[in-house]
C-alpha positions as semicolon CSV with decimal commas, in nm:
position;residue;x (nm);y (nm);z (nm)
1;M;18,371;3,767;16,081
2;Y;18,691;3,585;16,172
3;M;19,018;3,755;16,080
4;K;19,312;3,527;16,008
5;R;19,594;3,544;16,262
6;S;19,951;3,417;16,289
7;I;19,846;3,187;16,572
8;D;19,633;2,986;16,327
9;A;19,937;2,819;16,172
10;Y;20,093;2,767;16,515
11;L;19,785;2,590;16,650
12;S;19,769;2,359;16,347
13;Q;20,136;2,271;16,390
14;W;20,080;2,212;16,764
15;K;19,793;1,972;16,697
16;D;19,989;1,781;16,432
17;T;20,294;1,733;16,657
18;P;20,292;1,383;16,810
19;G;20,281;1,388;17,189
20;H;20,205;1,760;17,209
21;M;20,156;1,897;17,560
22;P;19,878;2,124;17,689
23;L;19,913;2,479;17,556
24;I;19,893;2,806;17,749
25;V;19,817;3,114;17,536
26;K;19,912;3,435;17,715
27;G;19,848;3,795;17,617
28;A;19,684;4,123;17,711
29;R;19,307;4,156;17,702
30;Q;19,125;4,186;17,370
31;T;19,414;4,066;17,152
32;G;19,199;3,793;16,996
33;K;19,303;3,488;17,198
34;T;18,954;3,348;17,257
35;A;18,834;3,406;16,900
36;S;19,137;3,231;16,749
37;I;19,126;2,931;16,981
38;R;18,749;2,898;16,935
39;E;18,783;2,908;16,555
40;F;19,058;2,646;16,569
41;G;18,867;2,417;16,805
42;R;18,542;2,423;16,613
43;N;18,714;2,351;16,281
44;N;18,954;2,078;16,392
45;Y;18,778;1,863;16,655
46;K;18,452;1,671;16,668
47;S;18,409;1,788;17,027
48;F;18,509;2,138;17,134
49;I;18,448;2,217;17,502
50;E;18,489;2,579;17,615
51;I;18,492;2,658;17,985
52;N;18,508;3,027;18,084
53;F;18,597;3,058;18,453
54;I;18,451;3,410;18,475
55;F;18,118;3,351;18,300
56;K;18,080;3,001;18,447
57;P;18,227;3,028;18,800
58;Q;18,071;2,694;18,900
59;Y;18,344;2,522;18,701
60;R;18,601;2,639;18,956
61;Q;18,479;2,341;19,159
62;I;18,601;2,080;18,908
63;T;18,925;2,023;19,101
64;S;18,748;1,970;19,434
65;D;18,803;1,592;19,417
66;G;19,158;1,611;19,282
67;Y;19,366;1,723;18,987
68;T;19,374;1,415;18,768
69;A;19,228;1,436;18,419
70;S;18,973;1,165;18,505
71;Q;18,853;1,344;18,818
72;I;18,818;1,677;18,636
73;I;18,635;1,526;18,339
74;R;18,398;1,346;18,575
75;N;18,312;1,672;18,754
76;M;18,274;1,861;18,425
77;S;18,028;1,598;18,301
78;L;17,836;1,624;18,630
79;L;17,795;1,999;18,577
80;D;17,694;1,950;18,212
81;P;17,597;1,594;18,107
82;S;17,577;1,703;17,741
83;L;17,955;1,746;17,714
84;Q;18,120;1,489;17,488
85;F;18,467;1,365;17,572
86;L;18,590;1,180;17,263
87;P;18,943;1,040;17,308
88;G;19,173;1,173;17,036
89;D;18,916;1,418;16,899
90;T;18,834;1,658;17,185
91;L;18,974;2,000;17,262
92;I;18,910;2,133;17,614
93;F;18,952;2,510;17,626
94;F;18,989;2,662;17,973
95;D;18,938;3,035;17,917
96;E;18,994;3,326;18,160
97;M;19,243;3,110;18,345
98;Q;19,350;3,409;18,554
99;A;19,022;3,369;18,744
100;F;19,118;3,012;18,836
101;P;19,495;2,963;18,801
102;D;19,462;2,649;19,016
103;I;19,360;2,460;18,702
104;A;19,728;2,466;18,599
105;T;19,793;2,193;18,854
106;S;19,593;1,953;18,635
107;L;19,805;2,004;18,322
108;K;20,058;1,739;18,422
109;S;19,780;1,480;18,447
110;F;19,622;1,584;18,115
111;C;19,966;1,564;17,954
112;E;20,031;1,214;18,089
113;D;19,675;1,098;18,020
114;G;19,700;1,199;17,653
115;R;19,337;1,138;17,554
116;F;19,232;1,502;17,521
117;D;19,394;1,819;17,393
118;V;19,393;2,112;17,635
119;I;19,442;2,485;17,574
120;C;19,437;2,741;17,855
121;S;19,413;3,114;17,800
122;G;19,312;3,440;17,961
123;S;19,398;3,802;18,012
124;L;19,669;3,903;18,259
125;L;19,812;3,551;18,278
126;G;20,155;3,712;18,307
127;I;20,056;3,841;18,650
128;H;19,987;3,489;18,775
129;Y;20,247;3,311;18,564
130;R;20,498;3,237;18,838
131;Q;20,231;3,039;19,021
132;I;20,120;2,864;18,701
133;E;20,477;2,779;18,600
134;S;20,561;2,632;18,940
135;V;20,289;2,365;18,915
136;S;20,306;2,286;18,542
137;V;20,672;2,320;18,443
138;G;20,770;2,055;18,191
139;Y;20,410;1,965;18,107
140;K;20,293;2,255;17,889
141;Q;20,386;2,476;17,597
142;N;20,357;2,854;17,588
143;Y;20,247;3,097;17,321
144;E;20,226;3,473;17,368
145;M;19,960;3,643;17,158
146;R;19,983;4,010;17,077
147;S;19,757;4,246;16,887
148;M;19,769;4,221;16,508
149;D;20,092;4,312;16,331
150;F;20,116;4,479;15,991
151;E;20,126;4,146;15,809
152;E;19,801;4,037;15,973
153;F;19,651;4,378;15,892
154;L;19,745;4,332;15,527
155;L;19,551;4,002;15,529
156;T;19,237;4,192;15,631
157;Q;19,289;4,418;15,329
158;G;19,291;4,126;15,085
159;Y;19,667;4,084;15,052
160;G;19,813;3,735;15,088
161;T;20,148;3,587;15,179
162;E;20,268;3,642;14,823
163;T;20,247;4,017;14,884
164;V;20,456;3,988;15,198
165;D;20,710;3,777;15,010
166;R;20,725;4,041;14,737
167;L;20,791;4,313;14,993
168;F;21,064;4,101;15,145
169;S;21,228;4,030;14,808
170;H;21,266;4,407;14,758
171;M;21,442;4,427;15,094
172;L;21,669;4,131;15,032
173;D;21,761;4,249;14,680
174;M;21,780;4,613;14,798
175;T;21,571;4,729;14,503
176;P;21,341;5,032;14,550
177;F;20,965;4,990;14,544
178;S;20,770;5,120;14,248
179;T;20,581;5,444;14,304
180;V;20,252;5,254;14,315
181;E;20,385;5,003;14,569
182;Y;20,547;5,267;14,786
183;D;20,241;5,494;14,794
184;R;19,997;5,210;14,856
185;F;20,182;5,044;15,142
186;S;20,281;5,374;15,300
187;R;19,914;5,474;15,307
188;L;19,809;5,136;15,451
189;F;20,083;5,161;15,712
190;L;19,963;5,502;15,829
191;D;19,611;5,361;15,854
192;F;19,755;5,079;16,064
193;C;19,933;5,332;16,287
194;V;19,602;5,508;16,353
195;L;19,412;5,185;16,415
196;G;19,670;4,969;16,584
197;G;19,614;4,596;16,586
198;M;19,344;4,537;16,847
199;P;19,099;4,305;16,665
200;A;18,783;4,492;16,768
201;V;18,924;4,814;16,622
202;V;19,044;4,652;16,299
203;R;18,714;4,465;16,259
204;R;18,517;4,791;16,280
205;Y;18,745;4,945;16,017
206;V;18,708;4,643;15,785
207;E;18,331;4,624;15,824
208;T;18,263;4,995;15,773
209;G;18,551;5,092;15,544
210;T;18,598;5,403;15,760
211;F;18,751;5,504;16,092
212;E;18,407;5,569;16,239
213;G;18,383;5,444;16,596
214;T;18,741;5,316;16,615
215;L;18,864;5,587;16,853
216;E;18,578;5,513;17,092
217;I;18,674;5,144;17,097
218;Q;19,038;5,231;17,164
219;R;18,951;5,466;17,449
220;Q;18,724;5,203;17,603
221;L;19,010;4,953;17,588
222;L;19,232;5,199;17,774
223;L;18,961;5,235;18,039
224;D;18,936;4,856;18,057
225;Y;19,310;4,833;18,117
226;E;19,281;5,078;18,405
227;E;18,989;4,876;18,542
228;D;19,207;4,564;18,525
229;V;19,464;4,745;18,739
230;R;19,200;4,821;19,001
231;K;19,068;4,465;18,988
232;Y;19,384;4,255;18,972
233;A;19,672;4,464;19,116
234;A;19,605;4,341;19,466
235;G;19,843;4,459;19,738
236;M;19,998;4,725;19,513
237;D;19,956;5,099;19,477
238;Q;19,707;5,098;19,192
239;T;19,721;5,475;19,149
240;R;20,094;5,456;19,080
241;I;20,045;5,187;18,815
242;I;19,783;5,398;18,637
243;N;20,006;5,708;18,664
244;V;20,291;5,522;18,494
245;L;20,058;5,417;18,212
246;R;19,927;5,770;18,164
247;H;20,277;5,921;18,149
248;I;20,414;5,703;17,869
249;T;20,285;5,925;17,588
250;P;20,408;6,263;17,721
251;Q;20,749;6,115;17,803
252;L;20,783;5,967;17,454
253;A;20,709;6,313;17,311
254;R;21,025;6,451;17,476
255;D;21,365;6,457;17,305
256;N;21,502;6,238;17,581
257;K;21,262;5,944;17,569
258;K;21,414;5,760;17,864
259;F;21,130;5,699;18,108
260;Q;21,183;5,910;18,418
261;I;20,994;5,823;18,735
262;S;21,058;6,175;18,866
263;K;20,826;6,306;18,594
264;V;20,538;6,083;18,702
265;A;20,474;6,250;19,037
266;S;20,640;6,500;19,266
267;G;20,902;6,328;19,480
268;A;20,856;5,994;19,304
269;R;21,141;5,747;19,358
270;F;21,237;5,460;19,129
271;R;21,229;5,195;19,402
272;D;20,867;5,284;19,478
273;Y;20,760;5,238;19,116
274;R;20,965;4,937;19,001
275;G;20,685;4,693;19,085
276;C;20,431;4,913;18,904
277;I;20,628;4,897;18,581
278;E;20,681;4,522;18,616
279;W;20,306;4,475;18,665
280;L;20,228;4,655;18,338
281;L;20,499;4,457;18,157
282;D;20,369;4,126;18,292
283;A;20,016;4,223;18,192
284;G;20,134;4,276;17,833
285;I;20,007;4,634;17,824
286;I;20,347;4,797;17,771
287;Q;20,695;4,698;17,658
288;A;21,035;4,815;17,774
289;C;21,348;4,899;17,573
290;Y;21,663;4,880;17,788
291;C;21,975;5,092;17,758
292;L;22,292;4,905;17,658
293;N;22,600;4,960;17,871
294;H;22,804;4,960;17,551
295;P;22,706;4,886;17,189
296;E;22,870;4,546;17,161
297;L;22,780;4,177;17,157
298;P;22,637;3,988;17,332
299;L;22,321;4,184;17,402
300;G;22,196;3,970;17,687
301;G;22,341;4,092;18,017
302;N;22,489;4,399;17,849
303;Y;22,222;4,647;17,957
304;D;22,117;4,859;18,253
305;G;21,789;4,734;18,396
306;D;21,725;5,072;18,560
307;K;21,743;5,271;18,234
308;F;21,466;5,213;17,983
309;K;21,211;5,360;17,749
310;L;20,849;5,248;17,776
311;Y;20,618;5,195;17,481
312;Y;20,257;5,089;17,441
313;S;20,230;4,730;17,316
314;D;19,980;4,855;17,059
315;T;20,051;5,182;16,879
316;G;19,684;5,249;16,811
317;L;19,632;5,281;17,186
318;L;19,919;5,531;17,200
319;V;19,747;5,737;16,929
320;A;19,422;5,719;17,127
321;T;19,594;5,888;17,424
322;L;19,686;6,199;17,225
323;D;19,512;6,528;17,299
324;E;19,217;6,632;17,081
325;E;19,418;6,876;16,868
326;A;19,683;6,614;16,791
327;Q;19,408;6,358;16,714
328;I;19,256;6,585;16,451
329;E;19,594;6,675;16,298
330;F;19,698;6,313;16,261
331;R;19,367;6,152;16,165
332;A;19,272;6,422;15,914
333;Y;19,608;6,540;15,783
334;R;19,859;6,275;15,901
335;R;20,052;6,545;16,087
336;L;20,183;6,466;16,435
337;G;20,401;6,759;16,539
338;V;20,587;6,681;16,864
339;Y;20,440;6,330;16,868
340;K;20,594;6,222;16,536
341;G;20,903;6,069;16,696
342;A;20,690;5,897;16,960
343;L;20,463;5,737;16,701
344;Y;20,733;5,603;16,475
345;E;20,949;5,476;16,761
346;N;20,649;5,304;16,918
347;I;20,541;5,135;16,594
348;V;20,895;5,010;16,527
349;A;20,934;4,891;16,886
350;E;20,604;4,708;16,845
351;A;20,709;4,551;16,515
352;L;21,047;4,435;16,648
353;S;20,895;4,295;16,965
354;K;20,613;4,112;16,783
355;S;20,870;3,948;16,557
356;G;21,044;3,809;16,865
357;L;21,329;4,056;16,911
358;K;21,415;4,203;17,250
359;L;21,439;4,581;17,265
360;Y;21,762;4,770;17,335
361;Y;21,880;5,127;17,276
362;Y;22,198;5,320;17,352
363;K;22,268;5,665;17,494
364;K;22,629;5,759;17,566
365;N;22,676;5,964;17,881
366;D;22,786;6,325;17,826
367;S;22,752;6,285;17,450
368;R;22,501;6,329;17,172
369;L;22,567;5,974;17,054
370;E;22,249;5,769;17,082
371;E;22,065;5,504;16,884
372;D;21,699;5,401;16,888
373;F;21,723;5,021;16,864
374;F;21,967;4,736;16,816
375;A;21,936;4,387;16,673
376;R;22,192;4,134;16,561
377;T;22,282;3,895;16,282
378;A;22,490;3,583;16,334
379;H;22,807;3,793;16,338
380;S;22,720;4,161;16,375
381;L;22,545;4,410;16,598
382;V;22,304;4,618;16,390
383;P;22,192;4,967;16,500
384;I;21,843;5,065;16,384
385;E;21,754;5,431;16,353
386;V;21,398;5,558;16,317
387;K;21,322;5,888;16,144
388;G;20,987;6,051;16,077
389;G;21,124;6,190;15,751
390;N;21,473;6,140;15,612
391;A;21,690;6,358;15,836
392;A;22,065;6,308;15,873
393;S;22,189;6,027;16,097
394;P;22,517;6,136;16,259
395;S;22,498;5,882;16,543
396;L;22,434;5,595;16,304
397;R;22,730;5,694;16,089
398;T;22,955;5,728;16,393
399;L;22,864;5,382;16,521
400;I;22,936;5,226;16,181
401;K;23,264;5,405;16,109
402;S;23,425;5,434;16,451
403;P;23,687;5,170;16,546
404;H;23,545;5,179;16,901
405;Y;23,249;4,965;16,788
406;P;23,399;4,667;16,602
407;D;23,082;4,455;16,628
408;I;22,893;4,708;16,411
409;R;22,949;4,656;16,039
410;F;22,636;4,815;15,894
411;G;22,317;4,987;16,006
412;I;21,950;5,016;15,918
413;K;21,751;5,334;15,885
414;L;21,370;5,339;15,881
415;T;21,234;5,652;15,717
416;G;20,949;5,809;15,524
417;T;21,135;5,750;15,196
418;N;21,186;5,465;14,951
419;L;21,433;5,180;14,987
420;G;21,799;5,252;14,924
421;H;22,153;5,187;15,049
422;G;22,492;5,352;15,070
423;D;22,780;5,411;15,313
424;R;22,694;5,078;15,484
425;I;22,343;5,204;15,569
426;V;22,036;5,026;15,433
427;T;21,730;5,250;15,425
428;F;21,380;5,103;15,440
429;P;21,035;5,263;15,447
430;H;20,863;5,237;15,785
431;F;20,623;4,973;15,655
432;C;20,911;4,724;15,626
433;A;20,974;4,715;16,002
434;F;20,776;4,396;16,057
435;L;21,015;4,210;15,823
436;L;21,344;4,323;15,982
437;K;21,405;4,005;16,181
438;R;21,360;3,795;15,868
439;F;21,589;4,031;15,676
440;L;21,866;4,008;15,937
441;R;21,842;3,630;15,932
442;E;21,871;3,596;15,553
443;F;22,073;3,899;15,440
444;D;22,428;3,848;15,312
445;E;22,634;4,106;15,505
446;S;22,919;4,085;15,255
447;R;22,707;4,283;15,009
448;I;22,740;4,597;15,223
């Protein structure tokens, strides 16, 4: 069963663009890259050629005579004479590129040759990307694939784009959802929080109609990530990388969610762990939210690279790291206790990041003033506060009303309540988080 993904439309647009260059699809393991590219290739080309450099290591020899498209095609046909290379109607898919990043050197020739479309993909490409970029800059396009977002999850539940547009129209018009709408999408969103967006997990849920077996898949994925560290983190302290990964959940459960290296191990120093965190970021396993120096525009360059919160790139994997008692409380009763803030912050961070927004927060020194996230419109800086319920928001109100923050004209609050607005704060249910970027792009600020 193939589940529709956002990349489907991107791939179609890429193919239809005259003079399109080879495409590199990056992303963490098991996010659905291979399945989506395979589905696209089989449905849109007379000849679809898939080369997996892990399962078919003999194909790592195809550049032995040179890196031109003609030389590589000749060697591929020597290894498998049944391959068909039809000019203008062939897609060559080089999968698990991280096992043979040298193939990137050929992308310039394939681009200039123009007879065949080429897509490269693989897990952990971010780790090798500096090498890949250096030999293919200017001759390829990039696409980063993440696990499924809430919109893609809704597609698996039978909802189409018209449903998403209806949700968005409520946001843009600032009209509350009906009781039926609110209850239904809140329930689906909590299911999505439990499952996350890893395709294997969602597929099991769709096929069985239950959560049976999904936790086991998630825990195996976490073990696979740790195995990737041991396999690919050459020349680095692999134990430190795994320790960082294992400490994300307990640190998010604290009131102060800033990631503290000192909590990872006794005597741990930031300079010893910087590379470990960068490795996990490059691998696409985690995401970082950086602390602003001051809540003002522009955002780029206005943050402290040494102060950050760390989140799992997929919230379902965060849930899978919880202790047994917390697992039962959340899965059976939707109660999270001390982990409630961690869950909702992680799912919002995931939604913002998947929509293309960079993550920033603010914590004022020697003050209780802090804010979970920030985004921007064309003219304003917009604080975004995340609440498990509908508690008061003193920091959000201070940022909006204080003359010390002139770039902030209104704020957004994500809660466990229906849509509403007042005092220059727009309140949305948590399930609207995936539409925030679109809202900020189209909303008329003068209405606040």
